[in-house]
Amino acid sequence: MTSALPRWVAALALLSGLVWAALLCQQHLAGTASVIDRFETVLLDLRITLAGERPAPENITIVAIDDRTVSEVGTYPLDRKTLAELVTGIREAGAAAIAIDILLSGESTETDDAALAATLESLPAVIAAAARVADAQQTASAVPVVREALAPDPRFAETATVGLVNIVTDDGGTPRHIPLLFLSGSGLQPSFGLKALELASGRTPSLTEEGVRIGDRVQPLDLGWHLALNYYGPAETVDTISAARLLDGDPVDLHGRLAVLGVTATAVGDRFATPFDPVMPGVEIQATGIANLLDGSALLRTGAIRLTDAAAALTITLLGLAAIAFLPLAPAVFFYIALLAGWLALTMILFGQGQWLNAALPFAASLPPVIALLLSRQVFERLRSQKLARASAALSRFQSPKLAGRVAEDPTFLAVPKEQDAAMLFVDLSGYTGLSEELGPVRTRDFLKEFHTIVVDVVSQYDGVVLDFMGDGAMLGFGIPDASAEDPANAAGCCFELERRVSQWIADAGMAGRISRVRVGAHVGEVVLSRLGHDSQQQIAATGDCVNVAARLLEVAKDHDASVVLSSDLMRATSAMTELDYSPPRQATVAIRGRQQELTVGLWRSGEIPPGFVAPGGTG
């Protein structure tokens, strides 16, 4: 079934849907946080989980201040003398550089501070600073603005570089981005990971419009030079050793590696949920970001990819709305679901290549307008169905319900005439002309209405249709619109039942003196079904020799003083369909006006109707 939507409704839905999708796309392109991000992170985690774990680069090792370390040292936080020993051990193990994810602020002894400062001078090092940015849940839309910074002791900042360790989490607390730049009152400040990259690679990275250049390679970044994290696996997927091993003097090989020193001990330090692990130490988050920069495996979420997301959202919205508006409903819904499924499949395939397409945006952009249009279409189609039902009911008052229903289902029904077998029956009342003059128009109408009601009731009982009412007569058809082997027997049964019912009604109404009898004639043969009339006003008609013969049988009934006249063709066809053994009380071969060939007929007067005659499909 095609859509019942008015064109203005479809146009309004398309326009409204595109405006809605455009607003969401604008937010996405600007990197503005929205409720869509919550659904996107769920779909992102699903893609990460399905992609599975992968090896971390070998040139980075986490030196963990873990439970064993805290237990052996006996205090937490570790004093700066112990930290100096750790840095010394890392240097002696051959590390190329060290990144200390510990805030070296607060009070300490002069001796310990001096020892730590001296060891930091012996090895390329970056130490952590933290900042309070303008937005606590800063999104990847712009360079974070530092409102207040917690810097390390100036003594350490003189011997090592400093980088900010702030990360960007989603609403669920999972780190998704690491900003590589921060804007403070003194200008742009590098992140902890960016400075660690410089130390580990031995090259000074430079920022381009959409990424960071590392030697000959450019790592694309998200808006505001945010690095989109691509996790390797659960905690300790990045190579991790206990700091206690270095303090105990165990042999450790860190040759050429970047050592990231941080806290992993239980109940101390920061913890985050990740797609692989409900609890991952903050130092491993930082190490993951640095490793992504080193091996170039960070998720690709550039401005061009965001434009792809927006284009997909607008296209799916437009195509989904157009399908719902103009296609049959079932294919339209299937097409729309296929569009969404195709987009999900594409995001999964490209995720395997490191591209982070937004899986949720096309859903959020298209679902509300598509569902709204779908509900609107159902309302309009229900209204149309009700209107068609009313029209069909009204049409049934002027056409047989069977024919009216067929026309309602198929407006092209009988646009081309067709030939088929049918049984035709004519009925009229003898003496009606004088009666109508006596009764006058109003009472005549009431009289005919009662007569026509009997005709409709009986013909419906025998699965026939009324093709036309002609004053005191009617033309009935059996096998119209669809032929059946039972049509002749139904027509014969209808003849006898009509004679019985109408005769009884005449007697009960006290009209026996004015209406002498009811006459019924029936014949079977080939008819032509077609639409007759003008293009703007038509009726379904049956024509052909069979119709003419059936009509002329009423004259035969009058000439032979009979109430029911059946052609021999109809009687033979009826006998083949019923086990009743009956023969007409009289039989005659008669000439049919307008027809050269004579016809043998069976004749019955009112009292000669066979009792208990039941045609297939009838009730007797």
PDB file of N, CA, C and O in Angstrom, residues 420-462:
ATOM      1  N   GLN A 420     -16.694 -14.882 -18.878  1.00  0.00           N
ATOM      2  CA  GLN A 420     -16.667 -16.005 -17.952  1.00  0.00           C
ATOM      3  C   GLN A 420     -18.055 -16.628 -17.886  1.00  0.00           C
ATOM      4  O   GLN A 420     -19.052 -16.013 -18.285  1.00  0.00           O
ATOM      5  N   ASP A 421     -18.130 -17.839 -17.350  1.00  0.00           N
ATOM      6  CA  ASP A 421     -19.416 -18.510 -17.174  1.00  0.00           C
ATOM      7  C   ASP A 421     -20.120 -17.956 -15.944  1.00  0.00           C
ATOM      8  O   ASP A 421     -19.489 -17.648 -14.930  1.00  0.00           O
ATOM      9  N   ALA A 422     -21.434 -17.834 -16.042  1.00  0.00           N
ATOM     10  CA  ALA A 422     -22.240 -17.358 -14.918  1.00  0.00           C
ATOM     11  C   ALA A 422     -23.667 -17.835 -15.107  1.00  0.00           C
ATOM     12  O   ALA A 422     -24.088 -18.192 -16.206  1.00  0.00           O
ATOM     13  N   ALA A 423     -24.416 -17.859 -14.018  1.00  0.00           N
ATOM     14  CA  ALA A 423     -25.852 -18.162 -14.069  1.00  0.00           C
ATOM     15  C   ALA A 423     -26.597 -16.860 -13.832  1.00  0.00           C
ATOM     16  O   ALA A 423     -26.302 -16.135 -12.880  1.00  0.00           O
ATOM     17  N   MET A 424     -27.547 -16.556 -14.703  1.00  0.00           N
ATOM     18  CA  MET A 424     -28.291 -15.299 -14.612  1.00  0.00           C
ATOM     19  C   MET A 424     -29.747 -15.609 -14.263  1.00  0.00           C
ATOM     20  O   MET A 424     -30.331 -16.573 -14.761  1.00  0.00           O
ATOM     21  N   LEU A 425     -30.308 -14.767 -13.401  1.00  0.00           N
ATOM     22  CA  LEU A 425     -31.670 -14.959 -12.895  1.00  0.00           C
ATOM     23  C   LEU A 425     -32.406 -13.629 -12.959  1.00  0.00           C
ATOM     24  O   LEU A 425     -31.869 -12.598 -12.553  1.00  0.00           O
ATOM     25  N   PHE A 426     -33.652 -13.686 -13.492  1.00  0.00           N
ATOM     26  CA  PHE A 426     -34.515 -12.503 -13.513  1.00  0.00           C
ATOM     27  C   PHE A 426     -35.783 -12.821 -12.725  1.00  0.00           C
ATOM     28  O   PHE A 426     -36.279 -13.954 -12.740  1.00  0.00           O
ATOM     29  N   VAL A 427     -36.293 -11.802 -12.032  1.00  0.00           N
ATOM     30  CA  VAL A 427     -37.517 -11.972 -11.253  1.00  0.00           C
ATOM     31  C   VAL A 427     -38.367 -10.716 -11.416  1.00  0.00           C
ATOM     32  O   VAL A 427     -37.829  -9.603 -11.496  1.00  0.00           O
ATOM     33  N   ASP A 428     -39.709 -10.903 -11.512  1.00  0.00           N
ATOM     34  CA  ASP A 428     -40.615  -9.746 -11.487  1.00  0.00           C
ATOM     35  C   ASP A 428     -41.960 -10.172 -10.912  1.00  0.00           C
ATOM     36  O   ASP A 428     -42.177 -11.343 -10.592  1.00  0.00           O
ATOM     37  N   LEU A 429     -42.831  -9.196 -10.756  1.00  0.00           N
ATOM     38  CA  LEU A 429     -44.150  -9.428 -10.166  1.00  0.00           C
ATOM     39  C   LEU A 429     -45.218  -9.228 -11.228  1.00  0.00           C
ATOM     40  O   LEU A 429     -45.196  -8.229 -11.964  1.00  0.00           O
ATOM     41  N   SER A 430     -46.141 -10.145 -11.324  1.00  0.00           N
ATOM     42  CA  SER A 430     -47.249 -10.034 -12.268  1.00  0.00           C
ATOM     43  C   SER A 430     -48.380  -9.235 -11.620  1.00  0.00           C
ATOM     44  O   SER A 430     -48.847  -9.578 -10.527  1.00  0.00           O
ATOM     45  N   GLY A 431     -48.836  -8.131 -12.288  1.00  0.00           N
ATOM     46  CA  GLY A 431     -49.884  -7.298 -11.738  1.00  0.00           C
ATOM     47  C   GLY A 431     -49.359  -6.059 -11.043  1.00  0.00           C
ATOM     48  O   GLY A 431     -50.141  -5.304 -10.441  1.00  0.00           O
ATOM     49  N   TYR A 432     -48.086  -5.790 -11.105  1.00  0.00           N
ATOM     50  CA  TYR A 432     -47.517  -4.652 -10.378  1.00  0.00           C
ATOM     51  C   TYR A 432     -47.989  -3.314 -10.956  1.00  0.00           C
ATOM     52  O   TYR A 432     -48.217  -2.359 -10.203  1.00  0.00           O
ATOM     53  N   THR A 433     -48.119  -3.229 -12.270  1.00  0.00           N
ATOM     54  CA  THR A 433     -48.440  -1.937 -12.886  1.00  0.00           C
ATOM     55  C   THR A 433     -49.748  -1.383 -12.343  1.00  0.00           C
ATOM     56  O   THR A 433     -49.843  -0.211 -11.947  1.00  0.00           O
ATOM     57  N   GLY A 434     -50.798  -2.214 -12.284  1.00  0.00           N
ATOM     58  CA  GLY A 434     -52.065  -1.747 -11.751  1.00  0.00           C
ATOM     59  C   GLY A 434     -51.969  -1.421 -10.271  1.00  0.00           C
ATOM     60  O   GLY A 434     -52.583  -0.458  -9.781  1.00  0.00           O
ATOM     61  N   LEU A 435     -51.204  -2.214  -9.536  1.00  0.00           N
ATOM     62  CA  LEU A 435     -51.062  -1.986  -8.096  1.00  0.00           C
ATOM     63  C   LEU A 435     -50.380  -0.654  -7.816  1.00  0.00           C
ATOM     64  O   LEU A 435     -50.800   0.101  -6.917  1.00  0.00           O
ATOM     65  N   SER A 436     -49.325  -0.310  -8.578  1.00  0.00           N
ATOM     66  CA  SER A 436     -48.605   0.939  -8.335  1.00  0.00           C
ATOM     67  C   SER A 436     -49.504   2.132  -8.596  1.00  0.00           C
ATOM     68  O   SER A 436     -49.426   3.156  -7.897  1.00  0.00           O
ATOM     69  N   GLU A 437     -50.388   2.028  -9.599  1.00  0.00           N
ATOM     70  CA  GLU A 437     -51.318   3.124  -9.859  1.00  0.00           C
ATOM     71  C   GLU A 437     -52.283   3.295  -8.696  1.00  0.00           C
ATOM     72  O   GLU A 437     -52.652   4.407  -8.318  1.00  0.00           O
ATOM     73  N   GLU A 438     -52.693   2.186  -8.121  1.00  0.00           N
ATOM     74  CA  GLU A 438     -53.645   2.219  -7.004  1.00  0.00           C
ATOM     75  C   GLU A 438     -53.000   2.732  -5.720  1.00  0.00           C
ATOM     76  O   GLU A 438     -53.605   3.502  -4.971  1.00  0.00           O
ATOM     77  N   LEU A 439     -51.742   2.322  -5.439  1.00  0.00           N
ATOM     78  CA  LEU A 439     -51.100   2.668  -4.170  1.00  0.00           C
ATOM     79  C   LEU A 439     -50.585   4.099  -4.119  1.00  0.00           C
ATOM     80  O   LEU A 439     -50.522   4.705  -3.044  1.00  0.00           O
ATOM     81  N   GLY A 440     -50.192   4.654  -5.234  1.00  0.00           N
ATOM     82  CA  GLY A 440     -49.570   5.967  -5.219  1.00  0.00           C
ATOM     83  C   GLY A 440     -48.060   5.845  -4.979  1.00  0.00           C
ATOM     84  O   GLY A 440     -47.542   4.791  -4.591  1.00  0.00           O
ATOM     85  N   PRO A 441     -47.302   6.932  -5.157  1.00  0.00           N
ATOM     86  CA  PRO A 441     -45.826   6.858  -5.138  1.00  0.00           C
ATOM     87  C   PRO A 441     -45.236   6.447  -3.783  1.00  0.00           C
ATOM     88  O   PRO A 441     -44.300   5.661  -3.725  1.00  0.00           O
ATOM     89  N   VAL A 442     -45.762   6.988  -2.678  1.00  0.00           N
ATOM     90  CA  VAL A 442     -45.159   6.720  -1.373  1.00  0.00           C
ATOM     91  C   VAL A 442     -45.355   5.259  -0.989  1.00  0.00           C
ATOM     92  O   VAL A 442     -44.418   4.551  -0.621  1.00  0.00           O
ATOM     93  N   ARG A 443     -46.594   4.775  -1.065  1.00  0.00           N
ATOM     94  CA  ARG A 443     -46.864   3.401  -0.691  1.00  0.00           C
ATOM     95  C   ARG A 443     -46.235   2.419  -1.672  1.00  0.00           C
ATOM     96  O   ARG A 443     -45.823   1.323  -1.295  1.00  0.00           O
ATOM     97  N   THR A 444     -46.130   2.828  -2.945  1.00  0.00           N
ATOM     98  CA  THR A 444     -45.449   1.982  -3.933  1.00  0.00           C
ATOM     99  C   THR A 444     -43.978   1.816  -3.572  1.00  0.00           C
ATOM    100  O   THR A 444     -43.406   0.722  -3.670  1.00  0.00           O
ATOM    101  N   ARG A 445     -43.350   2.933  -3.139  1.00  0.00           N
ATOM    102  CA  ARG A 445     -41.945   2.858  -2.722  1.00  0.00           C
ATOM    103  C   ARG A 445     -41.787   1.898  -1.553  1.00  0.00           C
ATOM    104  O   ARG A 445     -40.870   1.062  -1.529  1.00  0.00           O
ATOM    105  N   ASP A 446     -42.674   1.980  -0.566  1.00  0.00           N
ATOM    106  CA  ASP A 446     -42.596   1.080   0.588  1.00  0.00           C
ATOM    107  C   ASP A 446     -42.805  -0.374   0.169  1.00  0.00           C
ATOM    108  O   ASP A 446     -42.137  -1.291   0.687  1.00  0.00           O
ATOM    109  N   PHE A 447     -43.742  -0.576  -0.760  1.00  0.00           N
ATOM    110  CA  PHE A 447     -44.003  -1.931  -1.254  1.00  0.00           C
ATOM    111  C   PHE A 447     -42.760  -2.512  -1.940  1.00  0.00           C
ATOM    112  O   PHE A 447     -42.346  -3.640  -1.675  1.00  0.00           O
ATOM    113  N   LEU A 448     -42.137  -1.709  -2.820  1.00  0.00           N
ATOM    114  CA  LEU A 448     -40.953  -2.177  -3.540  1.00  0.00           C
ATOM    115  C   LEU A 448     -39.779  -2.401  -2.592  1.00  0.00           C
ATOM    116  O   LEU A 448     -38.984  -3.325  -2.798  1.00  0.00           O
ATOM    117  N   LYS A 449     -39.689  -1.566  -1.571  1.00  0.00           N
ATOM    118  CA  LYS A 449     -38.586  -1.739  -0.625  1.00  0.00           C
ATOM    119  C   LYS A 449     -38.681  -3.090   0.075  1.00  0.00           C
ATOM    120  O   LYS A 449     -37.664  -3.777   0.264  1.00  0.00           O
ATOM    121  N   GLU A 450     -39.902  -3.494   0.459  1.00  0.00           N
ATOM    122  CA  GLU A 450     -40.085  -4.791   1.090  1.00  0.00           C
ATOM    123  C   GLU A 450     -39.737  -5.914   0.111  1.00  0.00           C
ATOM    124  O   GLU A 450     -39.084  -6.908   0.479  1.00  0.00           O
ATOM    125  N   PHE A 451     -40.157  -5.746  -1.130  1.00  0.00           N
ATOM    126  CA  PHE A 451     -39.869  -6.757  -2.146  1.00  0.00           C
ATOM    127  C   PHE A 451     -38.358  -6.869  -2.389  1.00  0.00           C
ATOM    128  O   PHE A 451     -37.790  -7.963  -2.409  1.00  0.00           O
ATOM    129  N   HIS A 452     -37.718  -5.722  -2.547  1.00  0.00           N
ATOM    130  CA  HIS A 452     -36.277  -5.729  -2.810  1.00  0.00           C
ATOM    131  C   HIS A 452     -35.490  -6.295  -1.622  1.00  0.00           C
ATOM    132  O   HIS A 452     -34.448  -6.930  -1.809  1.00  0.00           O
ATOM    133  N   THR A 453     -35.985  -6.059  -0.425  1.00  0.00           N
ATOM    134  CA  THR A 453     -35.317  -6.611   0.760  1.00  0.00           C
ATOM    135  C   THR A 453     -35.320  -8.130   0.727  1.00  0.00           C
ATOM    136  O   THR A 453     -34.317  -8.795   1.039  1.00  0.00           O
ATOM    137  N   ILE A 454     -36.470  -8.704   0.335  1.00  0.00           N
ATOM    138  CA  ILE A 454     -36.553 -10.171   0.218  1.00  0.00           C
ATOM    139  C   ILE A 454     -35.576 -10.665  -0.833  1.00  0.00           C
ATOM    140  O   ILE A 454     -34.865 -11.664  -0.640  1.00  0.00           O
ATOM    141  N   VAL A 455     -35.511  -9.969  -1.965  1.00  0.00           N
ATOM    142  CA  VAL A 455     -34.614 -10.377  -3.050  1.00  0.00           C
ATOM    143  C   VAL A 455     -33.161 -10.378  -2.563  1.00  0.00           C
ATOM    144  O   VAL A 455     -32.416 -11.331  -2.793  1.00  0.00           O
ATOM    145  N   VAL A 456     -32.740  -9.300  -1.877  1.00  0.00           N
ATOM    146  CA  VAL A 456     -31.355  -9.194  -1.402  1.00  0.00           C
ATOM    147  C   VAL A 456     -31.056 -10.289  -0.384  1.00  0.00           C
ATOM    148  O   VAL A 456     -29.989 -10.917  -0.411  1.00  0.00           O
ATOM    149  N   ASP A 457     -32.011 -10.526   0.526  1.00  0.00           N
ATOM    150  CA  ASP A 457     -31.790 -11.559   1.538  1.00  0.00           C
ATOM    151  C   ASP A 457     -31.600 -12.931   0.904  1.00  0.00           C
ATOM    152  O   ASP A 457     -30.686 -13.693   1.281  1.00  0.00           O
ATOM    153  N   VAL A 458     -32.432 -13.251  -0.063  1.00  0.00           N
ATOM    154  CA  VAL A 458     -32.370 -14.584  -0.661  1.00  0.00           C
ATOM    155  C   VAL A 458     -31.130 -14.748  -1.528  1.00  0.00           C
ATOM    156  O   VAL A 458     -30.445 -15.774  -1.472  1.00  0.00           O
ATOM    157  N   VAL A 459     -30.819 -13.744  -2.344  1.00  0.00           N
ATOM    158  CA  VAL A 459     -29.663 -13.872  -3.223  1.00  0.00           C
ATOM    159  C   VAL A 459     -28.369 -13.940  -2.409  1.00  0.00           C
ATOM    160  O   VAL A 459     -27.421 -14.652  -2.779  1.00  0.00           O
ATOM    161  N   SER A 460     -28.320 -13.239  -1.279  1.00  0.00           N
ATOM    162  CA  SER A 460     -27.130 -13.333  -0.421  1.00  0.00           C
ATOM    163  C   SER A 460     -27.004 -14.721   0.172  1.00  0.00           C
ATOM    164  O   SER A 460     -25.901 -15.258   0.343  1.00  0.00           O
ATOM    165  N   GLN A 461     -28.167 -15.327   0.499  1.00  0.00           N
ATOM    166  CA  GLN A 461     -28.182 -16.682   1.060  1.00  0.00           C
ATOM    167  C   GLN A 461     -27.578 -17.688   0.083  1.00  0.00           C
ATOM    168  O   GLN A 461     -26.951 -18.662   0.488  1.00  0.00           O
ATOM    169  N   TYR A 462     -27.724 -17.423  -1.222  1.00  0.00           N
ATOM    170  CA  TYR A 462     -27.240 -18.348  -2.245  1.00  0.00           C
ATOM    171  C   TYR A 462     -25.989 -17.828  -2.964  1.00  0.00           C
ATOM    172  O   TYR A 462     -25.682 -18.270  -4.065  1.00  0.00           O
TER     173      TYR A 462
END
